[in-house]
mmCIF file of C-alpha atoms and ligand atoms in Angstrom:
data_model
loop_
_atom_site.group_PDB
_atom_site.id
_atom_site.type_symbol
_atom_site.label_atom_id
_atom_site.label_comp_id
_atom_site.label_asym_id
_atom_site.label_seq_id
_atom_site.Cartn_x
_atom_site.Cartn_y
_atom_site.Cartn_z
ATOM 1 C CA MET S 1 0.710 -30.067 -8.336
ATOM 2 C CA TYR S 2 1.705 -26.253 -6.925
ATOM 3 C CA LYS S 3 1.788 -24.730 -10.224
ATOM 4 C CA GLU S 4 -1.541 -25.754 -11.360
ATOM 5 C CA GLU S 5 -3.176 -25.617 -7.072
ATOM 6 C CA LEU S 6 -1.317 -21.753 -7.510
ATOM 7 C CA VAL S 7 -3.619 -21.113 -10.854
ATOM 8 C CA PHE S 8 -6.809 -22.010 -10.066
ATOM 9 C CA ILE S 9 -5.849 -19.748 -6.974
ATOM 10 C CA VAL S 10 -5.296 -16.439 -8.274
ATOM 11 C CA ARG S 11 -7.833 -16.899 -10.646
ATOM 12 C CA SER S 12 -10.428 -17.431 -8.351
ATOM 13 C CA ILE S 13 -9.432 -13.974 -7.002
ATOM 14 C CA VAL S 14 -9.012 -11.908 -10.298
ATOM 15 C CA GLU S 15 -12.335 -13.773 -10.434
ATOM 16 C CA SER S 16 -14.131 -13.300 -7.517
ATOM 17 C CA ASN S 17 -16.200 -10.632 -7.880
ATOM 18 C CA THR S 18 -18.680 -10.410 -4.272
ATOM 19 C CA TYR S 19 -16.929 -9.784 -0.582
ATOM 20 C CA LYS S 20 -17.510 -13.495 0.102
ATOM 21 C CA SER S 21 -15.626 -14.979 -2.729
ATOM 22 C CA HIS S 22 -12.820 -12.004 -2.383
ATOM 23 C CA ILE S 23 -12.347 -13.609 1.382
ATOM 24 C CA ALA S 24 -12.565 -16.563 0.132
ATOM 25 C CA ALA S 25 -10.009 -16.657 -2.596
ATOM 26 C CA ALA S 26 -7.157 -14.795 0.240
ATOM 27 C CA GLU S 27 -7.059 -17.116 2.580
ATOM 28 C CA LYS S 28 -6.862 -20.184 -0.093
ATOM 29 C CA LEU S 29 -3.797 -17.861 -1.206
ATOM 30 C CA SER S 30 -2.701 -17.276 2.847
ATOM 31 C CA LEU S 31 -3.093 -21.215 3.226
ATOM 32 C CA PHE S 32 -0.625 -22.223 0.097
ATOM 33 C CA TYR S 33 1.241 -19.838 1.493
ATOM 34 C CA LYS S 34 1.379 -20.918 4.839
ATOM 35 C CA LYS S 35 2.423 -24.613 3.781
ATOM 36 C CA VAL S 36 5.194 -24.461 0.492
ATOM 37 C CA THR S 37 6.848 -21.869 3.315
ATOM 38 C CA SER S 38 9.010 -21.706 6.566
ATOM 39 C CA ILE S 39 7.936 -17.812 7.576
ATOM 40 C CA GLN S 40 7.134 -18.882 10.421
ATOM 41 C CA ASP S 41 10.638 -19.422 11.671
ATOM 42 C CA LEU S 42 12.437 -16.871 14.525
ATOM 43 C CA GLN S 43 15.098 -15.621 12.099
ATOM 44 C CA TYR S 44 12.728 -14.103 10.007
ATOM 45 C CA LYS S 45 11.696 -12.363 12.573
ATOM 46 C CA SER S 46 13.730 -9.917 14.272
ATOM 47 C CA ASN S 47 15.124 -8.437 10.122
ATOM 48 C CA GLU S 48 13.272 -4.961 10.901
ATOM 49 C CA THR S 49 15.554 -2.970 9.378
ATOM 50 C CA ILE S 50 15.313 1.429 9.663
ATOM 51 C CA VAL S 51 16.491 3.799 7.213
ATOM 52 C CA THR S 52 15.908 7.093 6.440
ATOM 53 C CA GLY S 53 12.201 7.473 5.584
ATOM 54 C CA GLY S 54 11.053 4.224 7.535
ATOM 55 C CA VAL S 55 10.525 0.840 8.261
ATOM 56 C CA ALA S 56 10.850 -1.706 6.447
ATOM 57 C CA LEU S 57 8.860 -4.666 7.924
ATOM 58 C CA SER S 58 10.345 -8.013 8.992
ATOM 59 C CA SER S 59 10.146 -11.165 6.603
ATOM 60 C CA PHE S 60 7.440 -12.684 9.288
ATOM 61 C CA GLU S 61 5.892 -8.972 9.439
ATOM 62 C CA ALA S 62 5.844 -9.038 5.426
ATOM 63 C CA GLY S 63 4.317 -12.353 4.806
ATOM 64 C CA SER S 64 0.990 -11.942 7.052
ATOM 65 C CA CYS S 65 0.514 -9.116 4.571
ATOM 66 C CA VAL S 66 -1.034 -12.015 2.704
ATOM 67 C CA ASP S 67 -3.437 -12.114 6.315
ATOM 68 C CA ASP S 68 -4.785 -8.181 5.172
ATOM 69 C CA TYR S 69 -7.960 -9.614 2.519
ATOM 70 C CA LEU S 70 -9.202 -7.119 0.822
ATOM 71 C CA ARG S 71 -5.737 -5.515 0.227
ATOM 72 C CA THR S 72 -4.198 -8.686 -0.373
ATOM 73 C CA VAL S 73 -7.007 -9.350 -3.392
ATOM 74 C CA PHE S 74 -7.540 -5.919 -4.365
ATOM 75 C CA PHE S 75 -3.714 -5.041 -5.432
ATOM 76 C CA ILE S 76 -3.669 -8.802 -7.310
ATOM 77 C CA LYS S 77 -7.308 -8.202 -9.304
ATOM 78 C CA GLY S 78 -5.385 -4.308 -10.563
ATOM 79 C CA ILE S 79 -2.525 -5.215 -11.524
ATOM 80 C CA HIS S 80 -3.285 -8.352 -12.735
ATOM 81 C CA LYS S 81 -5.785 -5.715 -14.974
ATOM 82 C CA ALA S 82 -2.498 -3.287 -15.678
ATOM 83 C CA ILE S 83 -0.241 -6.192 -16.856
ATOM 84 C CA THR S 84 -3.605 -6.966 -19.076
ATOM 85 C CA LYS S 85 -2.923 -3.288 -20.699
ATOM 86 C CA LEU S 86 0.069 -2.983 -21.002
ATOM 87 C CA CYS S 87 0.445 -6.573 -22.380
ATOM 88 C CA ILE S 88 -2.762 -5.058 -25.145
ATOM 89 C CA ASP S 89 -0.468 -1.350 -25.975
ATOM 90 C CA TYR S 90 2.821 -2.836 -26.562
ATOM 91 C CA PRO S 91 1.679 -6.596 -27.858
ATOM 92 C CA GLU S 92 5.576 -7.447 -28.946
ATOM 93 C CA LYS S 93 7.220 -6.600 -26.534
ATOM 94 C CA SER S 94 7.811 -7.922 -22.523
ATOM 95 C CA ILE S 95 6.701 -6.129 -19.836
ATOM 96 C CA ASN S 96 8.727 -4.418 -17.655
ATOM 97 C CA ILE S 97 7.738 -4.905 -13.988
ATOM 98 C CA LEU S 98 9.132 -3.004 -11.151
ATOM 99 C CA TYR S 99 8.631 -4.702 -7.771
ATOM 100 C CA ALA S 100 9.712 -2.700 -4.663
ATOM 101 C CA GLY S 101 9.285 -4.109 -1.535
ATOM 102 C CA CYS S 102 8.137 -7.100 -2.145
ATOM 103 C CA GLY S 103 8.590 -8.697 0.994
ATOM 104 C CA PRO S 104 8.848 -12.722 1.512
ATOM 105 C CA TYR S 105 5.806 -14.263 -0.683
ATOM 106 C CA ALA S 106 6.492 -11.240 -3.598
ATOM 107 C CA THR S 107 2.742 -11.665 -2.698
ATOM 108 C CA LEU S 108 1.234 -9.015 -5.424
ATOM 109 C CA LEU S 109 3.471 -10.476 -8.233
ATOM 110 C CA LEU S 110 4.436 -14.217 -7.843
ATOM 111 C CA PRO S 111 1.430 -15.578 -7.846
ATOM 112 C CA LEU S 112 0.078 -13.830 -11.302
ATOM 113 C CA LEU S 113 2.456 -14.614 -13.604
ATOM 114 C CA SER S 114 1.625 -18.338 -14.694
ATOM 115 C CA LEU S 115 -1.772 -16.507 -15.949
ATOM 116 C CA PHE S 116 0.417 -14.345 -18.825
ATOM 117 C CA HIS S 117 3.088 -15.953 -21.099
ATOM 118 C CA LYS S 118 6.699 -16.513 -19.604
ATOM 119 C CA ASN S 119 8.789 -14.255 -23.152
ATOM 120 C CA ARG S 120 5.664 -11.035 -21.892
ATOM 121 C CA ILE S 121 7.034 -10.406 -17.863
ATOM 122 C CA ASN S 122 10.431 -9.353 -17.820
ATOM 123 C CA ALA S 123 10.765 -8.170 -13.260
ATOM 124 C CA ILE S 124 13.211 -6.969 -10.946
ATOM 125 C CA LEU S 125 12.253 -8.332 -7.551
ATOM 126 C CA LEU S 126 13.775 -5.864 -5.236
ATOM 127 C CA ASP S 127 13.937 -6.182 -0.616
ATOM 128 C CA ILE S 128 16.123 -4.201 1.088
ATOM 129 C CA ASN S 129 16.124 -8.217 2.998
ATOM 130 C CA VAL S 130 17.791 -10.922 2.154
ATOM 131 C CA SER S 131 15.626 -13.780 3.367
ATOM 132 C CA SER S 132 12.117 -12.504 1.971
ATOM 133 C CA LEU S 133 14.665 -12.568 -1.298
ATOM 134 C CA ASN S 134 16.007 -15.901 -0.339
ATOM 135 C CA SER S 135 12.381 -17.069 0.453
ATOM 136 C CA VAL S 136 10.349 -15.663 -2.968
ATOM 137 C CA GLN S 137 14.249 -17.598 -5.052
ATOM 138 C CA ASN S 138 12.706 -20.412 -3.671
ATOM 139 C CA LEU S 139 8.703 -20.089 -3.762
ATOM 140 C CA ILE S 140 9.607 -19.426 -7.747
ATOM 141 C CA SER S 141 11.050 -23.527 -7.955
ATOM 142 C CA ILE S 142 7.486 -24.514 -5.994
ATOM 143 C CA MET S 143 5.728 -21.975 -8.634
ATOM 144 C CA GLY S 144 7.663 -23.640 -11.379
ATOM 145 C CA LEU S 145 8.810 -19.822 -12.467
ATOM 146 C CA GLU S 146 11.584 -20.793 -13.453
ATOM 147 C CA GLU S 147 11.534 -19.738 -17.110
ATOM 148 C CA TYR S 148 10.657 -16.596 -16.612
ATOM 149 C CA LYS S 149 12.804 -13.416 -16.703
ATOM 150 C CA LEU S 150 12.990 -12.912 -13.001
ATOM 151 C CA GLN S 151 15.701 -10.349 -11.093
ATOM 152 C CA LEU S 152 16.178 -10.581 -7.074
ATOM 153 C CA ILE S 153 17.994 -7.478 -6.806
ATOM 154 C CA GLU S 154 18.526 -6.778 -3.023
ATOM 155 C CA ALA S 155 18.859 -2.739 -2.505
ATOM 156 C CA ASN S 156 17.075 0.214 -0.533
ATOM 157 C CA ALA S 157 14.496 0.697 -2.548
ATOM 158 C CA ILE S 158 14.114 5.100 -1.715
ATOM 159 C CA THR S 159 17.990 4.947 -3.811
ATOM 160 C CA TYR S 160 17.534 2.306 -5.702
ATOM 161 C CA SER S 161 18.256 2.966 -9.928
ATOM 162 C CA LYS S 162 17.212 1.476 -11.685
ATOM 163 C CA PRO S 163 19.568 -0.357 -14.729
ATOM 164 C CA GLU S 164 19.631 2.011 -17.957
ATOM 165 C CA ASN S 165 17.992 -0.432 -20.485
ATOM 166 C CA PHE S 166 15.562 -1.414 -17.758
ATOM 167 C CA ILE S 167 12.112 0.927 -18.765
ATOM 168 C CA ILE S 168 9.247 0.768 -15.952
ATOM 169 C CA ASP S 169 6.398 -0.291 -17.598
ATOM 170 C CA LEU S 170 4.880 -1.061 -14.330
ATOM 171 C CA ALA S 171 5.634 0.198 -10.653
ATOM 172 C CA ILE S 172 4.234 -2.132 -7.808
ATOM 173 C CA SER S 173 4.560 -0.623 -3.723
ATOM 174 C CA GLU S 174 3.126 -2.211 -1.135
ATOM 175 C CA THR S 175 4.710 -0.592 2.242
ATOM 176 C CA MET S 176 2.271 1.393 3.508
ATOM 177 C CA HIS S 177 1.048 1.988 7.280
ATOM 178 C CA TYR S 178 -2.178 3.082 8.137
ATOM 179 C CA GLY S 179 -2.572 7.248 7.489
ATOM 180 C CA LEU S 180 1.072 6.910 5.692
ATOM 181 C CA THR S 181 2.967 6.674 8.486
ATOM 182 C CA ARG S 182 6.463 4.038 9.563
ATOM 183 C CA GLU S 183 6.864 2.299 6.499
ATOM 184 C CA PRO S 184 8.362 4.540 3.611
ATOM 185 C CA GLN S 185 5.987 4.215 0.768
ATOM 186 C CA VAL S 186 6.442 7.764 -0.267
ATOM 187 C CA ALA S 187 10.005 8.233 0.201
ATOM 188 C CA ILE S 188 10.126 4.787 -2.545
ATOM 189 C CA VAL S 189 7.117 5.981 -4.476
ATOM 190 C CA LYS S 190 9.178 9.213 -4.789
ATOM 191 C CA ASN S 191 12.537 7.544 -6.127
ATOM 192 C CA ILE S 192 10.814 5.078 -8.311
ATOM 193 C CA ILE S 193 8.688 7.851 -10.493
ATOM 194 C CA ALA S 194 11.910 10.088 -10.978
ATOM 195 C CA GLN S 195 12.920 6.686 -12.798
ATOM 196 C CA MET S 196 9.303 5.864 -14.263
ATOM 197 C CA PRO S 197 8.918 7.012 -18.488
ATOM 198 C CA ALA S 198 5.588 8.796 -19.197
ATOM 199 C CA HIS S 199 3.238 5.903 -20.465
ATOM 200 C CA GLY S 200 4.522 4.005 -17.079
ATOM 201 C CA ILE S 201 1.457 3.084 -14.989
ATOM 202 C CA LEU S 202 2.820 3.203 -10.724
ATOM 203 C CA ILE S 203 0.613 0.981 -8.046
ATOM 204 C CA PRO S 204 -1.296 1.877 -6.492
ATOM 205 C CA GLN S 205 -2.123 4.870 -8.568
ATOM 206 C CA GLU S 206 -3.348 6.920 -6.408
ATOM 207 C CA ILE S 207 -2.898 7.708 -2.148
ATOM 208 C CA ASN S 208 -5.615 10.022 -1.472
ATOM 209 C CA ILE S 209 -5.372 11.604 1.686
ATOM 210 C CA ASP S 210 -8.394 13.548 3.753
ATOM 211 C CA LEU S 211 -8.468 15.662 6.346
ATOM 212 C CA ALA S 212 -11.533 15.590 8.826
ATOM 213 C CA TYR S 213 -12.301 16.920 12.659
ATOM 214 C CA THR S 214 -14.428 13.172 13.991
ATOM 215 C CA PHE S 215 -14.542 11.046 16.640
ATOM 216 C CA TYR S 216 -11.863 8.060 16.452
ATOM 217 C CA ALA S 217 -13.192 5.274 18.430
ATOM 218 C CA LYS S 218 -17.101 5.890 16.772
ATOM 219 C CA GLU S 219 -15.337 6.117 13.020
ATOM 220 C CA PRO S 220 -14.799 2.126 11.305
ATOM 221 C CA PHE S 221 -11.811 0.476 11.856
ATOM 222 C CA VAL S 222 -10.562 -2.734 10.898
ATOM 223 C CA LYS S 223 -8.788 -5.016 14.214
ATOM 224 C CA ASP S 224 -9.035 -8.224 11.843
ATOM 225 C CA ALA S 225 -9.165 -8.379 8.200
ATOM 226 C CA VAL S 226 -9.384 -12.022 8.034
ATOM 227 C CA HIS S 227 -12.517 -12.675 10.759
ATOM 228 C CA ASN S 228 -14.067 -9.579 10.878
ATOM 229 C CA VAL S 229 -13.103 -7.911 7.283
ATOM 230 C CA LYS S 230 -16.183 -5.184 5.663
ATOM 231 C CA GLY S 231 -16.612 -3.838 2.559
ATOM 232 C CA ARG S 232 -17.499 -0.164 1.569
ATOM 233 C CA ASN S 233 -20.634 -0.720 2.575
ATOM 234 C CA GLU S 234 -20.922 -2.308 5.271
ATOM 235 C CA LEU S 235 -19.056 0.196 7.065
ATOM 236 C CA GLN S 236 -20.917 3.315 8.055
ATOM 237 C CA PRO S 237 -19.119 6.358 8.566
ATOM 238 C CA TYR S 238 -19.309 8.348 11.697
ATOM 239 C CA ALA S 239 -22.955 10.567 11.588
ATOM 240 C CA PHE S 240 -20.902 13.805 12.848
ATOM 241 C CA ARG S 241 -17.752 13.562 10.794
ATOM 242 C CA ILE S 242 -17.184 16.795 9.381
ATOM 243 C CA ASP S 243 -14.698 16.652 6.692
ATOM 244 C CA LEU S 244 -12.060 19.109 5.515
ATOM 245 C CA GLY S 245 -11.301 18.148 1.887
ATOM 246 C CA ARG S 246 -8.332 16.411 0.378
ATOM 247 C CA LEU S 247 -4.503 17.070 1.732
ATOM 248 C CA PHE S 248 -2.707 15.213 -1.188
ATOM 249 C CA THR S 249 -2.383 12.862 -3.143
ATOM 250 C CA ILE S 250 0.512 10.558 -4.204
ATOM 251 C CA SER S 251 0.053 9.286 -7.767
ATOM 252 C CA LYS S 252 2.700 9.414 -10.217
ATOM 253 C CA GLU S 253 1.014 12.210 -11.835
ATOM 254 C CA HIS S 254 0.653 14.658 -8.677
ATOM 255 C CA PHE S 255 3.239 13.766 -6.207
ATOM 256 C CA ASN S 256 6.404 16.202 -7.388
ATOM 257 C CA GLY S 257 3.478 19.181 -8.072
ATOM 258 C CA GLN S 258 2.434 18.631 -4.230
ATOM 259 C CA ILE S 259 5.054 17.373 -2.383
ATOM 260 C CA LYS S 260 7.022 20.472 -2.706
ATOM 261 C CA SER S 261 10.175 20.716 0.061
ATOM 262 C CA GLU S 262 12.222 17.421 -0.545
ATOM 263 C CA SER S 263 10.642 15.730 2.929
ATOM 264 C CA LYS S 264 7.406 17.736 3.994
ATOM 265 C CA PHE S 265 4.070 18.185 3.636
ATOM 266 C CA GLU S 266 2.226 21.494 5.004
ATOM 267 C CA SER S 267 -1.220 21.854 4.451
ATOM 268 C CA ASN S 268 -3.356 24.963 4.975
ATOM 269 C CA PHE S 269 -3.900 26.669 8.297
ATOM 270 C CA TYR S 270 -7.383 26.058 9.628
ATOM 271 C CA ASN S 271 -9.123 27.720 12.339
ATOM 272 C CA LEU S 272 -10.339 24.899 15.921
ATOM 273 C CA PRO S 273 -13.938 25.110 15.556
ATOM 274 C CA ASP S 274 -15.785 27.018 18.109
ATOM 275 C CA ASP S 275 -17.882 23.502 19.163
ATOM 276 C CA TYR S 276 -15.877 20.394 18.937
ATOM 277 C CA SER S 277 -17.788 18.057 21.001
ATOM 278 C CA ASN S 278 -19.473 15.532 19.006
ATOM 279 C CA HIS S 279 -16.200 15.472 16.229
ATOM 280 C CA PRO S 280 -13.395 15.962 19.050
ATOM 281 C CA ASP S 281 -9.948 14.339 16.907
ATOM 282 C CA LEU S 282 -8.023 15.357 14.462
ATOM 283 C CA CYS S 283 -7.742 12.240 11.664
ATOM 284 C CA ILE S 284 -6.112 11.251 8.832
ATOM 285 C CA PHE S 285 -8.186 9.457 6.411
ATOM 286 C CA THR S 286 -6.785 7.437 3.376
ATOM 287 C CA GLU S 287 -8.754 5.705 0.134
ATOM 288 C CA LEU S 288 -6.300 4.209 -2.712
ATOM 289 C CA VAL S 289 -6.843 3.963 -6.553
ATOM 290 C CA ILE S 290 -4.786 0.713 -6.633
ATOM 291 C CA PHE S 291 -5.889 1.138 -10.900
ATOM 292 C CA GLU S 292 -8.530 2.456 -12.468
ATOM 293 C CA ASP S 293 -11.473 1.271 -11.294
ATOM 294 C CA ILE S 294 -10.012 -1.282 -8.516
ATOM 295 C CA GLU S 295 -10.059 1.025 -4.943
ATOM 296 C CA LEU S 296 -9.693 0.446 -1.863
ATOM 297 C CA LYS S 297 -11.916 2.179 0.367
ATOM 298 C CA THR S 298 -11.106 3.594 4.191
ATOM 299 C CA ALA S 299 -11.377 0.651 6.714
ATOM 300 C CA GLU S 300 -11.183 -2.062 4.037
ATOM 301 C CA SER S 301 -7.404 -3.039 5.328
ATOM 302 C CA TYR S 302 -4.860 -1.836 7.758
ATOM 303 C CA ILE S 303 -2.861 -0.130 5.902
ATOM 304 C CA THR S 304 -6.667 2.828 4.868
ATOM 305 C CA ASN S 305 -7.351 2.569 8.340
ATOM 306 C CA PRO S 306 -8.194 6.098 9.730
ATOM 307 C CA TYR S 307 -5.155 7.709 11.907
ATOM 308 C CA CYS S 308 -5.815 10.428 14.741
ATOM 309 C CA VAL S 309 -3.080 13.441 14.559
ATOM 310 C CA THR S 310 -4.608 14.409 17.952
ATOM 311 C CA SER S 311 -7.697 15.579 19.645
ATOM 312 C CA LEU S 312 -8.871 18.790 19.384
ATOM 313 C CA TYR S 313 -8.390 19.913 23.026
ATOM 314 C CA ASN S 314 -5.189 19.455 23.481
ATOM 315 C CA PHE S 315 -4.626 23.385 20.519
ATOM 316 C CA LYS S 316 -7.162 24.827 24.151
ATOM 317 C CA ASP S 317 -6.383 28.436 23.701
ATOM 318 C CA THR S 318 -4.318 28.215 20.005
ATOM 319 C CA SER S 319 -7.263 28.986 17.832
ATOM 320 C CA VAL S 320 -4.942 28.015 14.198
ATOM 321 C CA PHE S 321 -3.106 24.662 13.149
ATOM 322 C CA GLN S 322 -1.600 23.784 10.191
ATOM 323 C CA LEU S 323 -1.227 20.081 9.674
ATOM 324 C CA VAL S 324 2.694 18.549 8.821
ATOM 325 C CA TYR S 325 3.936 14.996 7.263
ATOM 326 C CA ASP S 326 7.184 14.398 7.305
ATOM 327 C CA ILE S 327 9.669 11.710 6.135
ATOM 328 C CA THR S 328 12.530 13.095 6.572
ATOM 329 C CA ASP S 329 13.218 9.672 9.254
ATOM 330 C CA ILE S 330 10.165 7.511 9.784
ATOM 331 C CA PRO S 331 7.065 9.564 8.667
ATOM 332 C CA GLN S 332 5.318 10.386 10.870
ATOM 333 C CA TRP S 333 2.237 13.565 11.314
ATOM 334 C CA THR S 334 2.308 16.925 13.706
ATOM 335 C CA TYR S 335 0.857 20.209 13.672
ATOM 336 C CA ASN S 336 2.157 23.625 14.017
ATOM 337 C CA LEU S 337 -0.279 26.698 16.302
ATOM 338 C CA GLN S 338 -1.035 30.310 15.514
ATOM 339 C CA ASP S 339 -2.904 32.440 18.174
ATOM 340 C CA LYS S 340 -5.311 33.168 16.063
ATOM 341 C CA TYR S 341 -4.592 36.741 17.196
HETATM 342 C C1 LIG P 1 3.839 -4.385 3.367
HETATM 343 S S1 LIG P 1 5.692 -4.865 3.308
HETATM 344 C C2 LIG P 1 4.489 -5.955 2.026
HETATM 345 C C3 LIG P 1 5.298 -6.851 0.842
HETATM 346 C C4 LIG P 1 4.956 -7.656 -0.213
HETATM 347 N N1 LIG P 1 4.987 -6.263 -1.248
HETATM 348 C C5 LIG P 1 3.160 -7.751 0.044
HETATM 349 O O1 LIG P 1 2.060 -6.984 -0.586
HETATM 350 O O2 LIG P 1 2.509 -8.195 0.591
HETATM 351 C C6 LIG P 1 6.427 -3.708 2.525
HETATM 352 C C7 LIG P 1 8.230 -4.793 1.880
HETATM 353 O O3 LIG P 1 8.644 -3.593 1.479
HETATM 354 C C8 LIG P 1 9.733 -4.531 2.206
HETATM 355 N N2 LIG P 1 10.818 -2.686 2.307
HETATM 356 C C9 LIG P 1 10.351 -2.074 3.041
HETATM 357 N N3 LIG P 1 11.499 -0.345 2.919
HETATM 358 C C10 LIG P 1 11.918 -0.706 1.864
HETATM 359 C C11 LIG P 1 13.147 -0.092 1.103
HETATM 360 N N4 LIG P 1 13.367 1.540 1.432
HETATM 361 N N5 LIG P 1 13.473 -0.942 0.061
HETATM 362 C C12 LIG P 1 13.996 -1.880 0.115
HETATM 363 N N6 LIG P 1 12.304 -2.725 0.035
HETATM 364 C C13 LIG P 1 12.298 -1.984 1.253
HETATM 365 C C14 LIG P 1 10.330 -4.395 3.335
HETATM 366 O O4 LIG P 1 11.147 -5.190 3.825
HETATM 367 C C15 LIG P 1 8.422 -5.663 3.267
HETATM 368 O O5 LIG P 1 9.511 -6.520 2.850
#
C-alpha cells in the first residue's frame, strides 16, 4: 500500500512544473515520512556528531530537511534526471550510486527507486549516525524496496574509502548549511571527488559562492520553507547590492583547482568602498546547479540563504580586506585586514 502511495508522490514531484505544484508535492512527501517513521522520538534529537570538517546533524534535524520544500523537490528532480541519463548512457549495467549523508529518510534517493528497475540500481547509503541508518532500513521494508541492491554503511564520509570494485557513477551529498558554514559539505565532497571516475556525476553539480556588499536585513531570506516559500521570480534582491563576483565553485571539475590548500580558501584583497552607507554588510551568496538545468537559487531554500560575514563598519580604519573560508574545524568565514598604506 505504501509503495503505491510513494510512487504517486514521487511522480508528482518529478512532473511538477510550477511552484505551487512543487510545494504541494513536497508536502505530500513530508506527510508520508511523518506517517511511516518515528523520527520525532527523543532519542533521534541528541545524536548530533562533531567531526573534523563540520557538524553532522542529529537524525531528527536531518529528517527535518525534507521540510525545506524547494530544496527537496529540486534535488529529487535533479537526481531523477541524472539517473535517467546514466541509464541511457550505460544501458547494459547497473548504476552505482554513493549517497553520502543519507539521513533517516534517504529523502533524495529512496522515493525515486521504484521508478527504476531493481537491476539498474546498486547503491551505498552512508551516514555517520547509526539511528538514521536503522530508520532507512525500516523504510526499505515499508516502501517494498528489499529487492534493490542497497548497502547501508555507518561511516564518516570525510574519510570513507569506497570498495575497490564500486566505480561511482553518481555521488549525492547534501550536507550543507547556508554560506557553506557549519556542516561538512566541502570536506565530504573533496573526499568523494578524489574517488570518482571521469564519467561520474556529482550532485550538486556546482555550488557557486559569490561575494557582495549589501544590506543583509533587506535581502530575500527564507525563514519558513514550508508556509512561506517563494520562487526565484518573486524574490527581489536588494536594489543597492554591489556584486563583487564569484569567490569559488565547488564542483567535480573546479574543486581541486580553486581550493588550493588542504582546507582553506583565501580570496583576493578588496578595497573598502569610500561610501558604504547603502550597502554596509559583507555577504556570501550561494546558488546551486543541482543537475544540468535544475537549479536552486538564492533564498529559495534554507541552504541558499544569504550569509553575512561582517558589517563593513567593523573594518573602520582598515581599507583592504581578504575573505577566508576555512574547513579545518567547523567550516567558517573570517577575514584578514591590511592597512592600505
Ligand atoms: C542535511 S542532512 C540531509 C539528509 C538527507 N540527505 C536529505 O537531504 O534530506 C545531512 C546528513 O548527512 C549526515 N552527515 C553529515 N556529516 C557526515 C559525515 N561526515 N559522514 C557521514 N554522514 C554525515 C548527517 O548525519 C545527516 O544525516
